[in-house]
Every structure is written in structure tokens, then in C-alpha cells.
mmCIF file of C-alpha atoms in Angstrom:
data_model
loop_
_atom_site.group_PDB
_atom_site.id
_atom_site.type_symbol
_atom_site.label_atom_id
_atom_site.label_comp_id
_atom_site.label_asym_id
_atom_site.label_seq_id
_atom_site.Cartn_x
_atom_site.Cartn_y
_atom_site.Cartn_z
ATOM 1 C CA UNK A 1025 -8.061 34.302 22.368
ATOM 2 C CA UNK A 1026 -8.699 34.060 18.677
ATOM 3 C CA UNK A 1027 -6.807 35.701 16.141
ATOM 4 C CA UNK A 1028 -7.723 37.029 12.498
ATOM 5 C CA UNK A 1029 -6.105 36.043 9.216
ATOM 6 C CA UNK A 1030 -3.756 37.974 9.430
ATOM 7 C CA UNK A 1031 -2.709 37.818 12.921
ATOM 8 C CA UNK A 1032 -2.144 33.714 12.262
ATOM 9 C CA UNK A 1033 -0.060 34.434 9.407
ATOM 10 C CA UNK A 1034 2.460 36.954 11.652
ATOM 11 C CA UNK A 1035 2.471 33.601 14.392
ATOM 12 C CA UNK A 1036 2.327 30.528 12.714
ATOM 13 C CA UNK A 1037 5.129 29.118 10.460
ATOM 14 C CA UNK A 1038 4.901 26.001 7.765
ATOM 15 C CA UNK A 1039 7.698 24.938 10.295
ATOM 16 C CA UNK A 1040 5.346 24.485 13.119
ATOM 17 C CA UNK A 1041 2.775 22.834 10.908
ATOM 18 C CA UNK A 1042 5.262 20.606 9.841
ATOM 19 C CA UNK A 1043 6.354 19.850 13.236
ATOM 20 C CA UNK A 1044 2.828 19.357 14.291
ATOM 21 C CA UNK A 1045 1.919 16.912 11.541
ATOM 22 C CA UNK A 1046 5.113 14.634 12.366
ATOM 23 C CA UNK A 1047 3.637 14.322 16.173
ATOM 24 C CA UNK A 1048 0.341 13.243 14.768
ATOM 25 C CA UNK A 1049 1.602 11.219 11.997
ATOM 26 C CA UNK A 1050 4.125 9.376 14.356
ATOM 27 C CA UNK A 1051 2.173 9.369 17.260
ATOM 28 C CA UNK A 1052 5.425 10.742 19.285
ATOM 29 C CA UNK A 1053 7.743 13.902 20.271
ATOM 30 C CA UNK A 1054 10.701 11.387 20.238
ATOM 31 C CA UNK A 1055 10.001 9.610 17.523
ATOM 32 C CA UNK A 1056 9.213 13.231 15.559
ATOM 33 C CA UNK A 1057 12.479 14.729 16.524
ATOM 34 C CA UNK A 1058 14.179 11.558 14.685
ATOM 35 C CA UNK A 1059 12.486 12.501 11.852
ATOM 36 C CA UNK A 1060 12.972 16.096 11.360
ATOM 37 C CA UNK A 1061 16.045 16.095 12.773
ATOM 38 C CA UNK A 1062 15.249 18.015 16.044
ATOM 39 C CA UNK A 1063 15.554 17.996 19.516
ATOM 40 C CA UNK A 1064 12.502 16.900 21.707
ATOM 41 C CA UNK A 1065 13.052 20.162 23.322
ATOM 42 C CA UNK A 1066 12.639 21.477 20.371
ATOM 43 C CA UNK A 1067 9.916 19.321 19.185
ATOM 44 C CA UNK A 1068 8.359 20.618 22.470
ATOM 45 C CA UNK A 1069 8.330 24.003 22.076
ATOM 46 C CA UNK A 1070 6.654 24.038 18.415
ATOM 47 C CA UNK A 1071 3.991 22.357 19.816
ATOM 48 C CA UNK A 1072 3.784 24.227 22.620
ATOM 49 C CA UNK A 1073 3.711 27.605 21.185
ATOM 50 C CA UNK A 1074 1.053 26.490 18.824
ATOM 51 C CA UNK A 1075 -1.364 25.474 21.446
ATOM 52 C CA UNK A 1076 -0.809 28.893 22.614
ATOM 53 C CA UNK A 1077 -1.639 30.408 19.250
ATOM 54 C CA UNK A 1078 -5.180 28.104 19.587
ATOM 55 C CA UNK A 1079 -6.068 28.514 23.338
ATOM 56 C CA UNK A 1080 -6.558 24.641 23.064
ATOM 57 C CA UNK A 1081 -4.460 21.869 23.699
ATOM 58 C CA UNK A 1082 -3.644 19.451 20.728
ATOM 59 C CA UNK A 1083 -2.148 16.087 22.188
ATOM 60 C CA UNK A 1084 -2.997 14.625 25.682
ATOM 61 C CA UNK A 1085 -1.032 11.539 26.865
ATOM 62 C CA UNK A 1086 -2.981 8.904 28.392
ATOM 63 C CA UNK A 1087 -0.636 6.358 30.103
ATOM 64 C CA UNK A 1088 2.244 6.185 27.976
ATOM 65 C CA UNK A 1089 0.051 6.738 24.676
ATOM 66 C CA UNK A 1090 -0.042 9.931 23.093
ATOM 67 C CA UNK A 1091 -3.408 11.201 22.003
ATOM 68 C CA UNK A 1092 -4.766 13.754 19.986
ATOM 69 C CA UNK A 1093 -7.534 16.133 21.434
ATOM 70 C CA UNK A 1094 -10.607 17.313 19.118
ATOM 71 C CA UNK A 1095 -8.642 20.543 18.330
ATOM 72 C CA UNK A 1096 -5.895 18.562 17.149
ATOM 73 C CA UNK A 1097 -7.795 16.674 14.525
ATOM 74 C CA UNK A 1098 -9.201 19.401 13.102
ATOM 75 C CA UNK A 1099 -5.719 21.153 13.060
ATOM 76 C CA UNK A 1100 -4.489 18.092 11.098
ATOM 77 C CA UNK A 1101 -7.126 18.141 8.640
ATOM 78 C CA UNK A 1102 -6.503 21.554 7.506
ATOM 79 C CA UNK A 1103 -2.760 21.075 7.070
ATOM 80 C CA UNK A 1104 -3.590 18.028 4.965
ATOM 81 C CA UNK A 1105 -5.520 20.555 3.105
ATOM 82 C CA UNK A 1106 -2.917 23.259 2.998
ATOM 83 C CA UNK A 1107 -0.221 21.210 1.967
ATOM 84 C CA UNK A 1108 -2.163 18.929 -0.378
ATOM 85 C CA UNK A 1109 -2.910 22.271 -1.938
ATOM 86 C CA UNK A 1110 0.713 23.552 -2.002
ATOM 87 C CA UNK A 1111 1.825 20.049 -3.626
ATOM 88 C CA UNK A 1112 -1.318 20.676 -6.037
ATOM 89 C CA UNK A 1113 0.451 24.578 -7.091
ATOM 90 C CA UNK A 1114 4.016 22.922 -6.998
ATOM 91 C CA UNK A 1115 3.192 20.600 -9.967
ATOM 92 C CA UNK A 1116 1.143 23.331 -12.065
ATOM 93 C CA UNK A 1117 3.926 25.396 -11.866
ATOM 94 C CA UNK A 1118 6.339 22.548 -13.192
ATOM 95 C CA UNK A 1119 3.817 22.093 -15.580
ATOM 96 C CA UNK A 1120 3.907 25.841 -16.610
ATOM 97 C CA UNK A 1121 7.648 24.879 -17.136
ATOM 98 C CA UNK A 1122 7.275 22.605 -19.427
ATOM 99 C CA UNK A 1123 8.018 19.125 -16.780
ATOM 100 C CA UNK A 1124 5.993 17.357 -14.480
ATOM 101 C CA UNK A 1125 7.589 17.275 -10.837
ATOM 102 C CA UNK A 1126 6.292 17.300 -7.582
ATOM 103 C CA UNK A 1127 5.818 14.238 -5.608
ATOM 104 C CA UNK A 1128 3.695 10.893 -5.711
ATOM 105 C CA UNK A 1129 2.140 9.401 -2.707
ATOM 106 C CA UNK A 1130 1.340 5.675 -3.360
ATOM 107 C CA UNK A 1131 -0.264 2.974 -1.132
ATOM 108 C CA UNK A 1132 0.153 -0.391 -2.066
ATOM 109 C CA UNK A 1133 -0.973 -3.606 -0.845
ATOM 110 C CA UNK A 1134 1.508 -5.795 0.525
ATOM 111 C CA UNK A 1135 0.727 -8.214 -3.201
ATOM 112 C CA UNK A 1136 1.637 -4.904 -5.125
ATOM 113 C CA UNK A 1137 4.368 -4.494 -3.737
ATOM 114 C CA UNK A 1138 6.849 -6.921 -5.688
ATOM 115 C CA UNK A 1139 4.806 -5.267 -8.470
ATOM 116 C CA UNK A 1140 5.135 -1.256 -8.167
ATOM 117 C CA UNK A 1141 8.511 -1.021 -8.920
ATOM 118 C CA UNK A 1142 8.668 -2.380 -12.636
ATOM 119 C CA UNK A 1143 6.667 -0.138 -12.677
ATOM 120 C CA UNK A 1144 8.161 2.832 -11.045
ATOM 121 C CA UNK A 1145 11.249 2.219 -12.777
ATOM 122 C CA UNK A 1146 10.136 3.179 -16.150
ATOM 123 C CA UNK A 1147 7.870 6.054 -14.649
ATOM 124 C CA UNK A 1148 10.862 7.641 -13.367
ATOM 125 C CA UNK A 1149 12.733 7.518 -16.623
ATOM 126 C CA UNK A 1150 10.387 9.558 -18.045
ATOM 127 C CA UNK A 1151 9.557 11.972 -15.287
ATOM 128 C CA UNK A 1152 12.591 12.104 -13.118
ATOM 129 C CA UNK A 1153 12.014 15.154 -11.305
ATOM 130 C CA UNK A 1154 8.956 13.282 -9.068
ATOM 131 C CA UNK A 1155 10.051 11.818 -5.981
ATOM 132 C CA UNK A 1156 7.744 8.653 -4.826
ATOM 133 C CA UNK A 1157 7.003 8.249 -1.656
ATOM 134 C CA UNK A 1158 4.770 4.252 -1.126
ATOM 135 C CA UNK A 1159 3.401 2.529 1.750
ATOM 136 C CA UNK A 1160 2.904 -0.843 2.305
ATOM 137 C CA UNK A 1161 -0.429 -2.083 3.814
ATOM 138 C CA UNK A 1162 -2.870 -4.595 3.602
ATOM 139 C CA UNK A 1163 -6.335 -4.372 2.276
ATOM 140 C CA UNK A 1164 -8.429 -3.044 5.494
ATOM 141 C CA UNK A 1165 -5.447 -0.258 5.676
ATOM 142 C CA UNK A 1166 -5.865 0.565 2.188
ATOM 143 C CA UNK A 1167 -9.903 1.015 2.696
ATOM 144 C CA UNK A 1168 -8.793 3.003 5.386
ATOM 145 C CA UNK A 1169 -6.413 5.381 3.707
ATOM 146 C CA UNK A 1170 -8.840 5.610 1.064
ATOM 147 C CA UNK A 1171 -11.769 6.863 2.997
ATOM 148 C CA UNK A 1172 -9.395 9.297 5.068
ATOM 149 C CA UNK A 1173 -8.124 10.740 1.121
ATOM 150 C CA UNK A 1174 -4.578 9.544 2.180
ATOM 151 C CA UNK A 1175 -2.327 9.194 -0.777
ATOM 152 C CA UNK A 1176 -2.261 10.021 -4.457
ATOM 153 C CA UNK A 1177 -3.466 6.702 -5.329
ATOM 154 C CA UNK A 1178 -4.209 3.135 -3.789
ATOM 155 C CA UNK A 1179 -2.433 0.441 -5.686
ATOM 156 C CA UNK A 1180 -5.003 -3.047 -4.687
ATOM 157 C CA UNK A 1181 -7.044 -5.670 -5.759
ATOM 158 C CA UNK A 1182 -10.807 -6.269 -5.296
ATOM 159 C CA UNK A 1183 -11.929 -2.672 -5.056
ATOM 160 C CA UNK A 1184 -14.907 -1.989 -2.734
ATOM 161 C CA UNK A 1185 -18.221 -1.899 -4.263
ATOM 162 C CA UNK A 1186 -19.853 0.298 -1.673
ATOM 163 C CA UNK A 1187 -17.696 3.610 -2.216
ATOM 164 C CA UNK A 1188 -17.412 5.744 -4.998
ATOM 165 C CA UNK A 1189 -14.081 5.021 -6.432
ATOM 166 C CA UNK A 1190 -12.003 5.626 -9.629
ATOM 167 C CA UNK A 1191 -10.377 2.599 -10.507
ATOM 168 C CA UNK A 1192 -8.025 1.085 -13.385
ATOM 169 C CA UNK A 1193 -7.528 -2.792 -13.800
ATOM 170 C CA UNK A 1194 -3.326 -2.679 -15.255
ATOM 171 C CA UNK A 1195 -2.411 -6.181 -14.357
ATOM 172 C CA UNK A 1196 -3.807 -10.081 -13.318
ATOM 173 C CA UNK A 1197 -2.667 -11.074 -9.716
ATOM 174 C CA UNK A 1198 -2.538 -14.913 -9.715
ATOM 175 C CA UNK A 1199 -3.186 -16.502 -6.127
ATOM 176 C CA UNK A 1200 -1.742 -20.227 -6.208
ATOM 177 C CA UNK A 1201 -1.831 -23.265 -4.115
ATOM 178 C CA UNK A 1202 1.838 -23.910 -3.286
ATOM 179 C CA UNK A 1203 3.846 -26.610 -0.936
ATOM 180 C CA UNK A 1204 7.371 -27.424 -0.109
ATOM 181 C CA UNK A 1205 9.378 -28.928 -2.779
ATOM 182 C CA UNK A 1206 9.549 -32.188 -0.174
ATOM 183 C CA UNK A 1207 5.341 -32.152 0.776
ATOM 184 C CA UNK A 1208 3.847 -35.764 -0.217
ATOM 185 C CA UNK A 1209 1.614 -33.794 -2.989
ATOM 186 C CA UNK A 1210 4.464 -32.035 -4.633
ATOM 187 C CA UNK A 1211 5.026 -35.633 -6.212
ATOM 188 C CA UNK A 1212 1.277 -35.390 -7.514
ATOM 189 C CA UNK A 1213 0.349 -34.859 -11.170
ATOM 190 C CA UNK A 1214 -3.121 -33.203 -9.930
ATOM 191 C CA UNK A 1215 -4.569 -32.718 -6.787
ATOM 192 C CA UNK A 1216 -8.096 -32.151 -5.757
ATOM 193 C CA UNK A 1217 -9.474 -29.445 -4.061
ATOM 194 C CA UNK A 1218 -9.943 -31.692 -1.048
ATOM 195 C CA UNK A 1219 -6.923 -33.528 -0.698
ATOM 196 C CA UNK A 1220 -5.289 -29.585 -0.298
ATOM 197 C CA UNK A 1221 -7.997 -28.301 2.094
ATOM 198 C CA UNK A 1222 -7.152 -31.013 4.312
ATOM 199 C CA UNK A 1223 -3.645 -29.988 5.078
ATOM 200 C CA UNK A 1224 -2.766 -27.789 7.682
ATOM 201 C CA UNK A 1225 -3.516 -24.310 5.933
ATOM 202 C CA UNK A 1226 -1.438 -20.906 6.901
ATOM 203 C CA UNK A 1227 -2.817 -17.929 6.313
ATOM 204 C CA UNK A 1228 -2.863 -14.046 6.083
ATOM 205 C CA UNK A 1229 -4.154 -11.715 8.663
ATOM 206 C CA UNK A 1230 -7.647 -10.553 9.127
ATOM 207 C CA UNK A 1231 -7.676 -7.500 6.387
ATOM 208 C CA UNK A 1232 -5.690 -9.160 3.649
ATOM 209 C CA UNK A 1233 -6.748 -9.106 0.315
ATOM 210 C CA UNK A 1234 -5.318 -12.350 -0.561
ATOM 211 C CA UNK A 1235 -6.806 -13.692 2.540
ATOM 212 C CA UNK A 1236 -10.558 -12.125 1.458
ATOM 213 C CA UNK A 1237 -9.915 -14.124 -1.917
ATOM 214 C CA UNK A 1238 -9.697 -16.798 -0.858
ATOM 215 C CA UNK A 1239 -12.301 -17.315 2.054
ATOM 216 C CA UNK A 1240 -14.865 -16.103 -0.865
ATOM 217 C CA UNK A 1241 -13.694 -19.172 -2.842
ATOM 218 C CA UNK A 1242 -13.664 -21.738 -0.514
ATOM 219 C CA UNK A 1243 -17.199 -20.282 0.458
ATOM 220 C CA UNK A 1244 -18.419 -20.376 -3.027
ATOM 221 C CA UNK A 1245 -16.988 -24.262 -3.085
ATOM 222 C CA UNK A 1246 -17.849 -24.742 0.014
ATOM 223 C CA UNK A 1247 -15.020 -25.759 1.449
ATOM 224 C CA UNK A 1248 -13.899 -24.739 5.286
ATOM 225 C CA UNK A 1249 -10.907 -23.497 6.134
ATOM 226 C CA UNK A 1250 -8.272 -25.946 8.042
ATOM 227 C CA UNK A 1251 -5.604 -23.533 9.059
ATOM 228 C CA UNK A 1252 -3.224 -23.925 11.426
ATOM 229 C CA UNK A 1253 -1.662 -20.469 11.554
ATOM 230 C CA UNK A 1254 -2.237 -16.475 10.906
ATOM 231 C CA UNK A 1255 0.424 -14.720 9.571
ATOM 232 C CA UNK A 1256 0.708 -11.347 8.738
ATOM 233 C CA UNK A 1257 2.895 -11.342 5.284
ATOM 234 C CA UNK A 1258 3.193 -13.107 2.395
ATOM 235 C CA UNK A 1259 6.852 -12.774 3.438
ATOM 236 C CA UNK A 1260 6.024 -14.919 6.685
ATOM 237 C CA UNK A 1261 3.612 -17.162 5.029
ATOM 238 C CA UNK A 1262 6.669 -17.742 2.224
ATOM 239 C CA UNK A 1263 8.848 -19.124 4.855
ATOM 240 C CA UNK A 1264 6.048 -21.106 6.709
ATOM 241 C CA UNK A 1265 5.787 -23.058 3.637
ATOM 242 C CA UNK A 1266 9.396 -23.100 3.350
ATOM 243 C CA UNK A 1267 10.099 -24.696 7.012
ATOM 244 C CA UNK A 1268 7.388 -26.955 6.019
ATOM 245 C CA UNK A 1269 4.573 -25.593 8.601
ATOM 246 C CA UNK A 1270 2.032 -26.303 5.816
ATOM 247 C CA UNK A 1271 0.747 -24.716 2.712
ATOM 248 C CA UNK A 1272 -0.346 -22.008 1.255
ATOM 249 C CA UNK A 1273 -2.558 -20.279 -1.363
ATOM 250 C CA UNK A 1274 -0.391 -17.180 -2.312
ATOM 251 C CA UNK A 1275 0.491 -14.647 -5.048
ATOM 252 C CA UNK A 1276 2.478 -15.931 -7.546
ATOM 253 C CA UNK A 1277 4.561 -13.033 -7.995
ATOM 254 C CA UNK A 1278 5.735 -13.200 -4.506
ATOM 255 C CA UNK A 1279 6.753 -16.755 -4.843
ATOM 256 C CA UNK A 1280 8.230 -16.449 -8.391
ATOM 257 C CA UNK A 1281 12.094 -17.026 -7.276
ATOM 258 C CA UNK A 1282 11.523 -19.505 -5.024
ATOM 259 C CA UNK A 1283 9.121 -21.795 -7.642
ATOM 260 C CA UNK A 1284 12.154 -21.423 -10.222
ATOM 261 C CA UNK A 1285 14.956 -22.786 -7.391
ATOM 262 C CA UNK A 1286 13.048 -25.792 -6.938
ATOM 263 C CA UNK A 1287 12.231 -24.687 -3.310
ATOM 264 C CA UNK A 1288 8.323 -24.820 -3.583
ATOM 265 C CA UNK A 1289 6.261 -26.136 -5.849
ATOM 266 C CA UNK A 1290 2.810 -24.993 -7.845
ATOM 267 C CA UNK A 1291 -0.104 -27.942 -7.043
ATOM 268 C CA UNK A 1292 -1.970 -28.229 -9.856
ATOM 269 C CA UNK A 1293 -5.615 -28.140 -8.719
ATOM 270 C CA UNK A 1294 -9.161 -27.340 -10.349
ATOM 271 C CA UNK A 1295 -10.283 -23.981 -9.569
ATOM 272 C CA UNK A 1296 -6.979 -22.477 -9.085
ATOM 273 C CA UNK A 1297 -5.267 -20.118 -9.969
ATOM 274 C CA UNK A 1298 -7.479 -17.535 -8.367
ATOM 275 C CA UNK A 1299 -7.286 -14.386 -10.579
ATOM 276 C CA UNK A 1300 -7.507 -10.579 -9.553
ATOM 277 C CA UNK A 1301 -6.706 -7.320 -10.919
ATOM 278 C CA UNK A 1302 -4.513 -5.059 -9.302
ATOM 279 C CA UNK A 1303 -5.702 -1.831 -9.756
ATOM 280 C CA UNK A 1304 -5.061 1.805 -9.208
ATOM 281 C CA UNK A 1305 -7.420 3.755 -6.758
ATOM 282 C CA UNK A 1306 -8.670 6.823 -6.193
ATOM 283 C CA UNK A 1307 -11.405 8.966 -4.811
ATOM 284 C CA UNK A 1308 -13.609 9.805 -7.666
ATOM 285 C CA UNK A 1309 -14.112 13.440 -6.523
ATOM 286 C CA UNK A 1310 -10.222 13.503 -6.152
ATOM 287 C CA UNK A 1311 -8.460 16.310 -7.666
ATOM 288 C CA UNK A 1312 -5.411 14.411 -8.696
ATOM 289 C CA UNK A 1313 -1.828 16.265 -8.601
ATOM 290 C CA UNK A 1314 0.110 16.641 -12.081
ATOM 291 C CA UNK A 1315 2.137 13.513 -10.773
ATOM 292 C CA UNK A 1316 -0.512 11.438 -10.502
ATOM 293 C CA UNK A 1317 -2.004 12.061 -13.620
ATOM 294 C CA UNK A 1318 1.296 11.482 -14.929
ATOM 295 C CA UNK A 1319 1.845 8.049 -13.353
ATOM 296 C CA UNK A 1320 -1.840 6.506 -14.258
ATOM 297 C CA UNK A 1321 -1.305 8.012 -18.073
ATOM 298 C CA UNK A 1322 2.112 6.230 -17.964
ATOM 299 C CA UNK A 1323 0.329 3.094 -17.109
ATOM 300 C CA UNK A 1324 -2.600 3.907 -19.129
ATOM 301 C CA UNK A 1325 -0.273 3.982 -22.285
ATOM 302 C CA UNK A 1326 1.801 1.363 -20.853
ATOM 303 C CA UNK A 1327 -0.892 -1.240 -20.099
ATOM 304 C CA UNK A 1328 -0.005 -3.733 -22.948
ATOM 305 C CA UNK A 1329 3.704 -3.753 -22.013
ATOM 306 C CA UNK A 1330 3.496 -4.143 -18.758
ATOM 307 C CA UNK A 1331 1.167 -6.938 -19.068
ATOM 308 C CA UNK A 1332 3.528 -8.606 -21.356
ATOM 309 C CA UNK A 1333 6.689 -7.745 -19.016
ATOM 310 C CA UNK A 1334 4.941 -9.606 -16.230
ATOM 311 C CA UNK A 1335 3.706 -12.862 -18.445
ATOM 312 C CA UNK A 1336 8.012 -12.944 -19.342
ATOM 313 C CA UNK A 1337 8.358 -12.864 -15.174
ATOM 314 C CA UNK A 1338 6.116 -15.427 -14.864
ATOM 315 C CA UNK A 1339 7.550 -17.688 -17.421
ATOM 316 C CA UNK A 1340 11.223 -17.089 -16.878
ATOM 317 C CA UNK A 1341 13.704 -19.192 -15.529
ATOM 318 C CA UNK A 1342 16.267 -16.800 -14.168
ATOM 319 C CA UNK A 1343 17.037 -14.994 -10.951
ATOM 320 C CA UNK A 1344 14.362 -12.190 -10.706
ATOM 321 C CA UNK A 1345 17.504 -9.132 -9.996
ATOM 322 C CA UNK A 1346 17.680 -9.654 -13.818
ATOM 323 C CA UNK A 1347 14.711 -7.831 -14.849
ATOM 324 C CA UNK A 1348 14.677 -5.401 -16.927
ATOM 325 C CA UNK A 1349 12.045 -1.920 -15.936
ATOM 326 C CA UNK A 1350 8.987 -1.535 -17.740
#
């Protein structure tokens, strides 16, 4: 049966949408009802009535996986739509009122991450009515997200070339060669290229920016790749150099602390560091929200400070809880 306008609007409720979204989102009815705070019952019956509404069903389970059916993608598109446009009037209103609110969706790339919150902190002293919301991905995620119009913004390095993209270079991401403080070429002044590329090599996942770097250097040098071992964080690949598994070329920002306490050391080798721009991202037929617009102005008019901020983090000799927001 189908239904007009106004016949939807008497049967559906943002409640069911929101119900629906959280299955698709979370690919579960258990793992929904933990978010909302619902029963699975519960959880059950929202979806159920709405497939009634449609005449269609929206999830299948195949196995044990939970799947959604061709009616139930194009469901979830237009609630992306209908609540991207309610989050859209939310923040003209505020801005009818004089203060920016609303909320900001950020993706971030698992480099940006030690990054995005100097900078959030200062954001959110001047616009604390916006509550942030940011993922953590890597860089075949963030593609990803961008293509499927996601989030507010993308927060990455090395920007596609083959998509029509906003972007805004803020702030050099410095990829280093790094060993354990006891390695036989932490004792060495220099170190070439070679002698490094010879040692058992961890790396990043398939996906990862810092991995992509990298594999274009060593092809532009021509140098292969002797890993030993995919790992998939820097947080992983941190503590592979730290147990001595072998060594790494990583952001320095993620490293920072550990470089200060003597626990790894920076190789000094021709070539290196590797420098990229993180940047933020954004469909360039994007109708950004008031908070977004916000948060890239902020940065915008920030730029020189945070830039400085960081080249203080990079050449400071304390314990990085000490920093002070941008």
C-alpha cells in the first residue's frame, strides 16, 4: 500500500527514523537498543511497524549478519537527508540568535588525531554551545566517508586528486624514521637510506595514509620495502618499535612523548622527514552547517597560531598533558 504525504506524517515518527538509522548504522537490534537505550523488543517493533508503513522489508539477516534490503538503503539516504537538513535549520536559527550551535561531525585520520584536539579546545572556547562528535579512520575510510557525504568535514593528508574536493592545508605532518633507544643505529650520527631499509620494517595497514607516503617514496628512491609486519595503528606500530620488533617511519606527533623520554630515537637520514599537510575536507558542492563554517573560519584565522603551537610541541621537552589549547 502506499501512502500520501500526509498519511506518512500521521504514521511515521523522528523516533522510528531514529531507531531505524541506529540498526543501519550499527549493523544490529542489540547493539541499537544499547545505544538508544531500548529494549530489543522494542527495537523490534519500530522496525517492524515501519516495514509495515513501506510494504517492504528493510533488513534481512543472512547467517548471523544483518543486511540491509534495497528499500532500506534508500530509506537511509533520505533520513541522512532529513536530518542533515534539520541540523542545517538548527544552526540558522542559532544564528538568528545571535550564537552558533548545533553540532560538528568530524572524521579524522588516525595521524590527526593527536592533532584535532588543540584544536578543538580553543574552538570550543569560542563556540561552546556545538557539541563535536569525530571518528577515527584511516585514509581508504576517509575516501569512503567522503564519497558517501558522511561528516561535516574530513580532517587528512594527501587529498585525492580525482574528486572534486574543498580542501585547506592548516598544518605540516612530519613522517620520521624512528628505532628503539637500544637499536645498533640509534648510536649513529647519520644513517643512509639503505642501511634503514634493510632492517626489518613494520608497517601500517593497507589504506593508511602514512603507509601511502611512504611506499610513494621508497618508489620514487627506489627502494623496496623489507617489512616484517602490518599493523593497523600508529598506536601498535609505537609499541612494535618499542618491544624492539623493528622500525618504523611514523608521524612525529604521535611519537613526540616517547622521543623526549629517551625511549625511541629520530635516525637522521637523507630524504627524511617526509612532509604532508593535514588538511580539512569537504565536498565542494557541500552545503556546510553554521558549525562547520565556524570551525574552518576558526582555523582559517587561527592558521599562524596553530602552526606555531605545534613547532613549540615539537621542540619541547616536557610531558605533552602540559599543553596549553590553541
Amino acid at each position: 500500500m502506499s501512502y500520501t504525504l500526509n498519511q506518512l506524517l500521521n504514521r511515521l515518527s523522528f523516533r522510528q527514523l531514529q531507531v531505524f538509522m541506529a540498526v543501519f548504522e550499527l549493523r544490529g537490534y542489540s547493539r541499537a537498543a544499547e545505544a538508544l537505550g531500548l529494549t530489543q523488543p522494542a527495537i523490534s517493533a519500530q522496525i517492524r511497524q515501519l516495514e509495515q508503513i513501506f510494504s517492504q522489508p528493510l533488513f534481512n539477516y543472512v547467517g548471523k549478519t544483518l543486511h540491509t534490503t534495497p528499500a532500506g538503503d534508500e530509506l537511509a539516504r533520505s533520513i541522512q537527508q532529513i536530518f542533515g537538513e534539520l541540523q542545517q535549520l538548527q544552526g540558522q536559527l542559532s544564528e538568528l540568535e545571535g550564537v552558533v550551535s548545533g553540532s560538528l561531525n568530524l572524521a579524522a585520520v588516525s595521524t590527526a588525531q593527536y592533532v584535532v584536539p588543540h584544536l578543538l579546545a580553543g574552538f570550543l572556547k569560542q563556540y561552546p554551545k556545538i557539541e563535536v562528535a569525530m571518528k577515527v579512520v584511516n585514509r581508504a575510510q576517509a575516501i569512503s566517508r567522503l564519497a558517501e557525504n558522511t561528516d561535516d568535514l574530513v580532517i587528512m593528508g594527501m587529498v585525492p586528486e580525482d574528486r572534486s574536493l574543498s580542501f585547506m592545508p592548516f598544518l605540516d605532518n612530519e613522517l620520521i624514521p624512528v628505532v628503539n633507544a637500544g637499536h645498533p643505529l640509534a648510536e649513529q650520527d647519520n644513517v643512509s637510506m639503505a642501511d634503514f631499509f634493510q632492517q626489518p620494517l613494520l608497517l601500517r595497514e593497507h589504506g593508511s595514509g602514512t603507509r601511502h607516503a611512504l611506499e610513494a617514496f621508497c618508489a620514487e628512491q627506489r627502494f623496496s620495502l623489507n617489512w616484517i609486519m602490518e599493523l593497523g595503528s600508529n598506536a601498535a606500530v609505537k609499541h612494535g618499535v618499542l618491544a624492539d620488533l623493528g622500525v618504523a617511519v611514523m608521524p612525529r606527533f604521535s611519537v613526540q612523548l616517547e622521543l623526549q623520554q629517551g625511549f625511541l630515537r629520530e635516525l637522521q637520514i637523507e630524504g627524511f622527514p617526509l612532509r604532508r599537510s593535514w588538511c580539512t575536507v569537504h565536498p565542494s558542492r557541500k552545503h556546510l552547517t553554521p558549525a562547520a563554517e565556524a570551525f574552518l573560519d576558526y582555523i582559517r584565522t587561527h592558521k599562524t597560531q596553530i602552526q606555531k603551537h605545534f613547532m613549540n610541541v615539537y621542540e619541547a621537552r616536557e610531558s605533552a598533558d602540559t599543553l596549553a589549547p590553541v
